[in-house]
Tab-separated table of C-alpha atoms and ligand atoms in Angstrom:
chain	number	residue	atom	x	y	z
R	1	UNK	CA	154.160	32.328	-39.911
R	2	UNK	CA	153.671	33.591	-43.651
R	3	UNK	CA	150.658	32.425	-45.100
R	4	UNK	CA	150.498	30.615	-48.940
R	5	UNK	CA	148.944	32.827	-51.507
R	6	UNK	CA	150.019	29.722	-53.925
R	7	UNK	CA	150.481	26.333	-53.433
R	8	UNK	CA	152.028	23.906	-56.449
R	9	UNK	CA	151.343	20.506	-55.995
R	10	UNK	CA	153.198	18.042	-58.020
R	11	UNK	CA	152.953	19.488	-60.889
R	12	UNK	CA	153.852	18.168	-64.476
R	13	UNK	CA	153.343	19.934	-67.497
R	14	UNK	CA	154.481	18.494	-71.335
R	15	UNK	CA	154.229	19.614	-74.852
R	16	UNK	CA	153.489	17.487	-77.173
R	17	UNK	CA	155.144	17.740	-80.630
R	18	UNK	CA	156.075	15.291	-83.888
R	19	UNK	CA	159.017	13.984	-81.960
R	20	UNK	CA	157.062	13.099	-79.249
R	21	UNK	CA	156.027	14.435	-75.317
R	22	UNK	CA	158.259	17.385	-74.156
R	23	UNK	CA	158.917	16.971	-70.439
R	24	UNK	CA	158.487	20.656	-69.742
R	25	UNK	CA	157.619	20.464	-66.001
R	26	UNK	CA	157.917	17.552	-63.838
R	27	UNK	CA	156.704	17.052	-60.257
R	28	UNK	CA	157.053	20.802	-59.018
R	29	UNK	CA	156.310	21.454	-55.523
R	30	UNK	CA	156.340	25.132	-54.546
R	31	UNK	CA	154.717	27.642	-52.114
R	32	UNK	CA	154.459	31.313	-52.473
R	33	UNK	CA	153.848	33.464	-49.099
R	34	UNK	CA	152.041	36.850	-49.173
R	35	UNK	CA	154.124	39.417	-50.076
R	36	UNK	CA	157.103	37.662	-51.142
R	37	UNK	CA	159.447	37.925	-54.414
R	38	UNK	CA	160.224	34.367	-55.356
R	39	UNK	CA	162.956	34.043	-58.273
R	40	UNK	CA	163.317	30.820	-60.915
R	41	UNK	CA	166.410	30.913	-62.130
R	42	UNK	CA	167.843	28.283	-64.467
R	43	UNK	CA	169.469	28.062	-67.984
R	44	UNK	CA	167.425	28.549	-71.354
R	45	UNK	CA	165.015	25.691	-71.641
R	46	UNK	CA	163.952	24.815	-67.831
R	47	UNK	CA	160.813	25.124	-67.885
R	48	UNK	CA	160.688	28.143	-65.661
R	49	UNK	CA	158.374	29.928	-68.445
R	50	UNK	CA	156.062	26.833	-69.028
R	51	UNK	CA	155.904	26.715	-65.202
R	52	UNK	CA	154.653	30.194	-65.119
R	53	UNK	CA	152.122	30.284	-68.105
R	54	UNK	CA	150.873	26.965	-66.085
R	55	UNK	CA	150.189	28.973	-62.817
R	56	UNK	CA	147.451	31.248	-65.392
R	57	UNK	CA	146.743	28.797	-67.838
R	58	UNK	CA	147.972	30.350	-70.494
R	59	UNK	CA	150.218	27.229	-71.629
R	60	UNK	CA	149.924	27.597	-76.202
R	61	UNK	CA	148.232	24.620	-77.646
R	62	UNK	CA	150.236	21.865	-77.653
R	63	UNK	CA	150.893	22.491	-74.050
R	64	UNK	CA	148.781	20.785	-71.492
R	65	UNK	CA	148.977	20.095	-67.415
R	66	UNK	CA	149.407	16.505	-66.836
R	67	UNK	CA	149.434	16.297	-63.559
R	68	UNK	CA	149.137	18.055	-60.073
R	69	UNK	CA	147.072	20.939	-57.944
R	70	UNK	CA	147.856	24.728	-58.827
R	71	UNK	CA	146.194	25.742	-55.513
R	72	UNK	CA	145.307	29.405	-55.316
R	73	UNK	CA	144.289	30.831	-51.935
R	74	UNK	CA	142.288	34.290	-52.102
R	75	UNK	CA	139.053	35.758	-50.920
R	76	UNK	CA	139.272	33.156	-47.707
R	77	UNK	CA	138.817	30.124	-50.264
R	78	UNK	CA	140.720	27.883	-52.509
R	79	UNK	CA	140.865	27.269	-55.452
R	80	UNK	CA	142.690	24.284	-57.939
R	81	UNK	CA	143.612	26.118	-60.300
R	82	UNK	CA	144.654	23.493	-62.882
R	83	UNK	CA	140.756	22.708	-62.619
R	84	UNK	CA	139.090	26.083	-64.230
R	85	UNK	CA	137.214	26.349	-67.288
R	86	UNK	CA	137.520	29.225	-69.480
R	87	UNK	CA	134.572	30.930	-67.465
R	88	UNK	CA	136.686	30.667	-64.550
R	89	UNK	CA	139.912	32.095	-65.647
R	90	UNK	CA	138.414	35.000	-67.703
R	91	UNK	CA	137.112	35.641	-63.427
R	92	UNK	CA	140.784	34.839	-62.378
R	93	UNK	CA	143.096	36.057	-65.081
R	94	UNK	CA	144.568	39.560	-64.237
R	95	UNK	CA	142.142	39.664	-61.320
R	96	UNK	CA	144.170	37.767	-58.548
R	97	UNK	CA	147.156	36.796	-60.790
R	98	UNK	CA	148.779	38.569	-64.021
R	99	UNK	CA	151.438	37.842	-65.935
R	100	UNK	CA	154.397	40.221	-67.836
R	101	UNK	CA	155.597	38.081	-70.717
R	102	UNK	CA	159.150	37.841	-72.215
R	103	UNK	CA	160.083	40.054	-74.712
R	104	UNK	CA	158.293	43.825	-73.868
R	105	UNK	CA	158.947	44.027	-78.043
R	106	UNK	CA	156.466	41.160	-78.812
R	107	UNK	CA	153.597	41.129	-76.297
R	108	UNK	CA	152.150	44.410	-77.725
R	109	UNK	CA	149.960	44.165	-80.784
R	110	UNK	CA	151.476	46.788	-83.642
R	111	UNK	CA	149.059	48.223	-85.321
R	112	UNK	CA	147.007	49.509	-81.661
R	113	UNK	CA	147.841	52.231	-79.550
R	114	UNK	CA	148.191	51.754	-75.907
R	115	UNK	CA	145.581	53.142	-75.444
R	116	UNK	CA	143.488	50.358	-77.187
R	117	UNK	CA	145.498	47.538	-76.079
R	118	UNK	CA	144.965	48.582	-72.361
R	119	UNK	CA	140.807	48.915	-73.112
R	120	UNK	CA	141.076	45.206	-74.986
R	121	UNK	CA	142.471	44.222	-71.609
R	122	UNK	CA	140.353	45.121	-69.767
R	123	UNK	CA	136.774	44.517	-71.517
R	124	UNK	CA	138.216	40.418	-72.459
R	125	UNK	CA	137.967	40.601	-68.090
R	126	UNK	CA	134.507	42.229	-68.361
R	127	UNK	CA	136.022	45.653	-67.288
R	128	UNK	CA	134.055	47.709	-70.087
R	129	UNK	CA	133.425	51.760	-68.257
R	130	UNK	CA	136.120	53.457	-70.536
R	131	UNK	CA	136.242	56.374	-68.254
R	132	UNK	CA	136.661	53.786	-65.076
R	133	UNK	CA	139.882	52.386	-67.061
R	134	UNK	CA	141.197	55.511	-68.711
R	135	UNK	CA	141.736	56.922	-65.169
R	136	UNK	CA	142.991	54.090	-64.179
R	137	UNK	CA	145.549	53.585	-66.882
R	138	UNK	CA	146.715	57.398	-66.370
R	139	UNK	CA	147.375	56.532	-63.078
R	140	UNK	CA	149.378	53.631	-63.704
R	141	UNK	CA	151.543	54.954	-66.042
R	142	UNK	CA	152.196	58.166	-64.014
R	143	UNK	CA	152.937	55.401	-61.319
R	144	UNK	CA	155.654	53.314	-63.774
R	145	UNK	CA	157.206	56.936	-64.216
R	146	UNK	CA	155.907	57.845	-67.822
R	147	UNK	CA	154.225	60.594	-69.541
R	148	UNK	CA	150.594	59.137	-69.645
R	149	UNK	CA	149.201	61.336	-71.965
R	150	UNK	CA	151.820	61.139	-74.657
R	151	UNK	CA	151.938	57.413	-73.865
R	152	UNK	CA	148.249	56.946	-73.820
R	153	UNK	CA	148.423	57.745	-77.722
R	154	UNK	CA	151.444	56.316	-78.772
R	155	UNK	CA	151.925	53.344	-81.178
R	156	UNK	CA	154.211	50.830	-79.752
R	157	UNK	CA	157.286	51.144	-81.964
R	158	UNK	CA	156.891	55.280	-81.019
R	159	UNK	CA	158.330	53.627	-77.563
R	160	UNK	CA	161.543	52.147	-76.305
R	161	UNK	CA	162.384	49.538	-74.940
R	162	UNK	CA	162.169	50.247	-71.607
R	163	UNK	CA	159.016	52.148	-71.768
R	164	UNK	CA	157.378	49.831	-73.047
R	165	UNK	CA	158.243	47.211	-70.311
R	166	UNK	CA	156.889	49.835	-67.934
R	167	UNK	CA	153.539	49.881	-70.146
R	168	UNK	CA	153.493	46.296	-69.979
R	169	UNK	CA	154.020	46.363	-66.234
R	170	UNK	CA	151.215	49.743	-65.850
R	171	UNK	CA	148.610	47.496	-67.588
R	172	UNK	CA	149.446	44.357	-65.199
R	173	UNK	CA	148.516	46.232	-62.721
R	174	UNK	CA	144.671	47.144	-64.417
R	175	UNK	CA	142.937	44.607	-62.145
R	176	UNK	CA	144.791	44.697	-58.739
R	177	UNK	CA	146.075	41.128	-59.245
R	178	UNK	CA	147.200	39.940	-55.513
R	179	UNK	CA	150.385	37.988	-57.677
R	180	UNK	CA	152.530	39.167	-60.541
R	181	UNK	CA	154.368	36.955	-62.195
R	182	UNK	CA	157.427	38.569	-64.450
R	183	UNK	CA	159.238	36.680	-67.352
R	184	UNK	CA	162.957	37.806	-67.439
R	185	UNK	CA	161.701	41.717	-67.166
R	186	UNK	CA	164.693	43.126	-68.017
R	187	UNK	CA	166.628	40.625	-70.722
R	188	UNK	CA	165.758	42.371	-73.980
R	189	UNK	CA	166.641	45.916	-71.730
R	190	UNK	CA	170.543	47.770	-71.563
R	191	UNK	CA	171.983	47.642	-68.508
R	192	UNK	CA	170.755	51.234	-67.674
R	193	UNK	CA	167.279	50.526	-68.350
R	194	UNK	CA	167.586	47.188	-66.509
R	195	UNK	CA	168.478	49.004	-63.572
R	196	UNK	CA	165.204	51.302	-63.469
R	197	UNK	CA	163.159	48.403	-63.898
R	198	UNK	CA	164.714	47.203	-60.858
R	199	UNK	CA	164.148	50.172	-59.240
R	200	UNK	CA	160.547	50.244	-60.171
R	201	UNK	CA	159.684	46.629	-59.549
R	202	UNK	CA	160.873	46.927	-55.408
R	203	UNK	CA	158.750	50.344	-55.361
R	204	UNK	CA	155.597	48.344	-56.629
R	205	UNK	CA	156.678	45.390	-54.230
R	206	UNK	CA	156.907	47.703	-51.443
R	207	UNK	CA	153.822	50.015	-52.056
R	208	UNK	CA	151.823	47.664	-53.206
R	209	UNK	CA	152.570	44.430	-50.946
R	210	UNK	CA	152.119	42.133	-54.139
R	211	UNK	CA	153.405	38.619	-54.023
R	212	UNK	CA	155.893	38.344	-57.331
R	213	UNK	CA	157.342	35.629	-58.894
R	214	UNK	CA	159.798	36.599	-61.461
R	215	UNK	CA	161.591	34.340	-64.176
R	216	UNK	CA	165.410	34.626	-65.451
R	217	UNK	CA	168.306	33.277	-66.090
R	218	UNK	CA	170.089	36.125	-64.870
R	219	UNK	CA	171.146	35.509	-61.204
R	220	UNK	CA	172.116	39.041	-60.330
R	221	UNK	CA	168.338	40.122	-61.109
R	222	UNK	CA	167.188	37.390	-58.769
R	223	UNK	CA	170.323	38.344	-55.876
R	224	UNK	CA	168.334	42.257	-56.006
R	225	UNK	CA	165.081	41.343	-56.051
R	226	UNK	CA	164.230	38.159	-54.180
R	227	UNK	CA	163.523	36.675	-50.593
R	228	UNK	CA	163.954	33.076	-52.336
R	229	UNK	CA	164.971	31.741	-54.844
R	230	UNK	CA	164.296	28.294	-56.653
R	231	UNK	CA	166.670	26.660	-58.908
R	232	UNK	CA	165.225	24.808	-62.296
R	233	UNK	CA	167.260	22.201	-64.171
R	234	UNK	CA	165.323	19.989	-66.682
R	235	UNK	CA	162.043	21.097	-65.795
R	236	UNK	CA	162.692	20.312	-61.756
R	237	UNK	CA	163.273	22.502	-58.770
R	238	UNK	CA	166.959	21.112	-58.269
R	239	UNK	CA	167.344	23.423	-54.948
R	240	UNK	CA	165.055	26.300	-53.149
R	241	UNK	CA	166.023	28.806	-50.167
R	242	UNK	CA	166.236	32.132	-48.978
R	243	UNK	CA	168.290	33.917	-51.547
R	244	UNK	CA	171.223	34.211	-48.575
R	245	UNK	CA	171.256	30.061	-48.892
R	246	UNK	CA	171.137	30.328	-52.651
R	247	UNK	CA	173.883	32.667	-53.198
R	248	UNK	CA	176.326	31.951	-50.192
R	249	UNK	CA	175.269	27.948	-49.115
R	250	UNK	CA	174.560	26.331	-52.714
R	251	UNK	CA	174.038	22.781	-52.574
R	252	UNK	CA	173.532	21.536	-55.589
R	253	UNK	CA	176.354	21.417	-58.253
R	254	UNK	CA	173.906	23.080	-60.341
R	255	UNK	CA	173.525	25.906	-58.856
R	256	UNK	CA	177.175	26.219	-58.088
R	257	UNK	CA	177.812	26.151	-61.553
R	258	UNK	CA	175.442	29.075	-62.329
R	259	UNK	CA	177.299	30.965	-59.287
R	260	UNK	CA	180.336	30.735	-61.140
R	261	UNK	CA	179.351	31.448	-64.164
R	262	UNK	CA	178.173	35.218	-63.103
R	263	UNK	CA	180.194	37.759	-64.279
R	264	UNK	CA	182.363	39.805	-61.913
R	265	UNK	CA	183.666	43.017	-62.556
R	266	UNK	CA	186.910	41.996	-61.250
R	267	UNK	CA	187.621	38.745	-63.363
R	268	UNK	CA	188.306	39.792	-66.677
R	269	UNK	CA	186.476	37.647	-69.620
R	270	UNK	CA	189.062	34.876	-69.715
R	271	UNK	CA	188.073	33.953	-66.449
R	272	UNK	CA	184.376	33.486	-66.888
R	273	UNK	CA	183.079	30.175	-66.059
R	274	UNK	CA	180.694	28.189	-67.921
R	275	UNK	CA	179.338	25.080	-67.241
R	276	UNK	CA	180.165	22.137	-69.546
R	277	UNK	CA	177.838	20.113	-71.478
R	278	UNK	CA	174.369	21.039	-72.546
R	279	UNK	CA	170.903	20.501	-70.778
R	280	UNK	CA	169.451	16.643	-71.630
R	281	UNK	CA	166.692	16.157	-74.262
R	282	UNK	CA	163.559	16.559	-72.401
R	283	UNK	CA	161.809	13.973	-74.738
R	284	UNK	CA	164.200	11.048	-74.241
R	285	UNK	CA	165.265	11.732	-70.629
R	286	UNK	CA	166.919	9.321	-68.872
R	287	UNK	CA	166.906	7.819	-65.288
R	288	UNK	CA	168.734	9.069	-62.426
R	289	UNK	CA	169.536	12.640	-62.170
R	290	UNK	CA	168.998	14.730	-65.009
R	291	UNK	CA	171.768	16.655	-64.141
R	292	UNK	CA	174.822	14.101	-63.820
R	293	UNK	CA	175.990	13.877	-67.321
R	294	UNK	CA	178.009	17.258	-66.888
R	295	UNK	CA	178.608	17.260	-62.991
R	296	UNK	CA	181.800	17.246	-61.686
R	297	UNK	CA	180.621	15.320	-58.417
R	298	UNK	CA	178.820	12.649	-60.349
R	299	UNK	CA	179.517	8.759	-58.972
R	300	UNK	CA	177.821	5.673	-60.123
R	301	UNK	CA	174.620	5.883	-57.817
R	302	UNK	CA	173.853	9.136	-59.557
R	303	UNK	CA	172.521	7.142	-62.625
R	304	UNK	CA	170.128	5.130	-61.143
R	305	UNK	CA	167.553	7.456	-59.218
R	306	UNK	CA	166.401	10.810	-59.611
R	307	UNK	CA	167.239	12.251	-56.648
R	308	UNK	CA	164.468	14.422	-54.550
R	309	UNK	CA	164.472	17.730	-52.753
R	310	UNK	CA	165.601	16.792	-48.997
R	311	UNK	CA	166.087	19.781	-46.405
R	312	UNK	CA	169.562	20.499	-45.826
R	313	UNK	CA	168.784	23.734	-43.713
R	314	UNK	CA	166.021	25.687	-42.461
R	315	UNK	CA	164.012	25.700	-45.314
R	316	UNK	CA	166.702	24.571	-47.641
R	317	UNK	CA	166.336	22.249	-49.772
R	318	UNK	CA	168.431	20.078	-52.148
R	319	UNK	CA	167.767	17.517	-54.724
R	320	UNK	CA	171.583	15.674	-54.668
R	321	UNK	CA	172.460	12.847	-53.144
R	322	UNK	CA	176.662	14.265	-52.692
R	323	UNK	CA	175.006	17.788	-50.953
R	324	UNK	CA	176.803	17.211	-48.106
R	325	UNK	CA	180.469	17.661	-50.052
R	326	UNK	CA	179.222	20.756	-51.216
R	327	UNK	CA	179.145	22.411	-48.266
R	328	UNK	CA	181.544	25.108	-48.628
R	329	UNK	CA	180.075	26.226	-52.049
R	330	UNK	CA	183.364	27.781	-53.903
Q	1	LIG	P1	162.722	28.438	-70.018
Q	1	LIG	O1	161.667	29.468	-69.831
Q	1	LIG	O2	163.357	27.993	-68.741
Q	1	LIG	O3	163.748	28.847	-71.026
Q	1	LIG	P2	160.645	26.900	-71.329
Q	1	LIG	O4	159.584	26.706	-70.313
Q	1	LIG	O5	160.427	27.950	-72.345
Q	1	LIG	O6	162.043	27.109	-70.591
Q	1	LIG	O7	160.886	25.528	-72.096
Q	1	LIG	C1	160.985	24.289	-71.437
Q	1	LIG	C2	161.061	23.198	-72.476
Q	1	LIG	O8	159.818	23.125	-73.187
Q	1	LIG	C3	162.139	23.411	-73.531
Q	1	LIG	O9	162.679	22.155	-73.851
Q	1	LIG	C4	161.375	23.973	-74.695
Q	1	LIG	O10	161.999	23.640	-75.909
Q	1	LIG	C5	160.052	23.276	-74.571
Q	1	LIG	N1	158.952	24.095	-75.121
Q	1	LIG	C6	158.615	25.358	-74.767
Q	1	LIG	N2	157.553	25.792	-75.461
Q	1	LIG	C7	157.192	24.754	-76.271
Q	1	LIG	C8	156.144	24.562	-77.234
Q	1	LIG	N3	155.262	25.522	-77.481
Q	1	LIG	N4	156.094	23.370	-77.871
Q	1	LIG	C9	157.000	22.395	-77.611
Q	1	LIG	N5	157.998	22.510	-76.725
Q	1	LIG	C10	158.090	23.671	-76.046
Q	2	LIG	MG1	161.597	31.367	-70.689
């Protein structure tokens, strides 16, 4: 049996803002075993993000947890994390889980070298022996396949793209943290550069044994990389299984749609699929399942009750009450 490293207990997490309470996350229930690579995938505007700056508390201002256990299992205890105070997290943060945010061009601060940035790191988790961290760093960025001295001293913009990505995943790494969490890793990256953060994100899996959980909307990033997959529509977990059950037994109209909606390098561009309609207002939602206003299976019944996650397989599960007619997937 794999044992939890993570355990999300109905979990709901809003925003507030002038138009009123932003639904972000609601009623999430998700495990993550040792060692595993567990992929959200959805469209733009999920919740797969807020879900993942929940898990380290690093939700911006107007964002709050409203509800639910973040239960982190470590050092033969647990832990709720939705329950720390600042004390706790600065003991938690980057420690037993870090976090690579969207966007390698925005998390880095301009005007300090890596060098710096790394150190800042480091001391805000009470890590303050420079030597102790320089080595370390060198390390890591020899590890993530870059020239650590050159690196070391560079300015961000002296970087690309894709270097800096690697930095960003090098200084995740500072503290040993027993889960990574990665937000779309390779979006802002060409396709060349995507591929070598592929590459590099199964050799840390591998060497390292981490447990990952890695955002995007991309699902060929989550068919390379994952053992499961869970699929968010309007801040829910619509359907969750092995990445074989995602890609080859979908269940859910939803994540049929995104299926078809991959490109192929067969079809040409008239082909390509996308699925109608837009995601609901997460303010104003309304009963029933969130996402029947552009399904193609919808009946009447759909309206009334949001359906829940049921097990259609071995650790399968689906959150539509017409599953069973999607059986086939395409
Ligand atoms: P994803 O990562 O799947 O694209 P997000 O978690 O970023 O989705 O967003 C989920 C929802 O929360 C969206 O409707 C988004 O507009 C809203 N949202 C995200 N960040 C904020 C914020 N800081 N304030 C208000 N609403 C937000
Ligand atoms: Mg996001």
């Amino acid at each position: 049996m794999a044992r939890e490293i993570l355990n999300i207990e109905n979990l709901f997490v809003e925003y507030s803002n002038i138009r009123g309470k932003v639904k972000a996350v609601r009623g999430v229930n998700l495990k993550l075993y040792k060692g595993e690579n567990l992929a959200l995938i959805g469209e733009s505007g999920s919740g797969k993000t807020t879900l993942g700056t929940a898990i380290i508390r690093l939700l911006p201002s107007s964002g709050y947890i409203k509800d639910g256990k973040i239960i982190y299992k470590g050092n033969g205890n647990e832990y709720d994390i939705s329950k720390f105070n600042e004390k706790d997290l600065r003991q938690f943060r980057w420690k037993e889980i870090a976090m690579v945010f969207q966007s390698a061009l925005n998390s880095f601060n301009p005007v300090l070298k890596v060098w710096d940035q790394i150190y800042d790191t480091a001391k805000a988790h009470g890590i303050s022996n420079r030597s102790f961290v320089r080595e370390r760093a060198i390390s890591l960025l020899r590890y993530v396949q870059l020239d650590p001295e050159r690196v070391i001293n560079s300015y961000p913009h002296e970087l690309s793209g894709g270097m800096r990505q690697r930095v960003l995943i090098a200084m995740s790494l500072l503290l040993e943290p027993k889960i990574l969490i990665l937000d779309e890793p390779t979006t802002a990256l060409d396709i060349l550069t995507q591929r070598n953060i592929i590459e590099l994100l199964r050799t840390i899996k591998s060497d390292m044994g981490l447990s990952m959980i890695f955002i995007s909307h991309d699902l060929s990033l989550a068919a390379e990389l994952a053992d499961r997959v869970a699929v968010m529509y309007a801040g829910a977990i619509v359907e969750l299984g092995s990445v074989e059950d995602i890609f080859y037994r979908p269940r859910h109209p939803y994540t049929l749609g995104l299926i078809k909606a991959v490109p192929t390098v067969t079809a040409g561009f008239r082909e390509l699929y996308s699925i109608p309609g837009s995601p609901p207002d997460l303010i104003n939602l309304s009963p029933g399942c969130k996402f029947a206003p552009r399904c193609e299976y919808r009946r009447s019944e759909c309206e009334k009750d949001e359906p829940t996650l049921v097990e259609v397989g071995p650790d399968h599960f689906v959150a539509c009450i017409r599953h069973k007619e999607i059986n086939n997937g395409r």
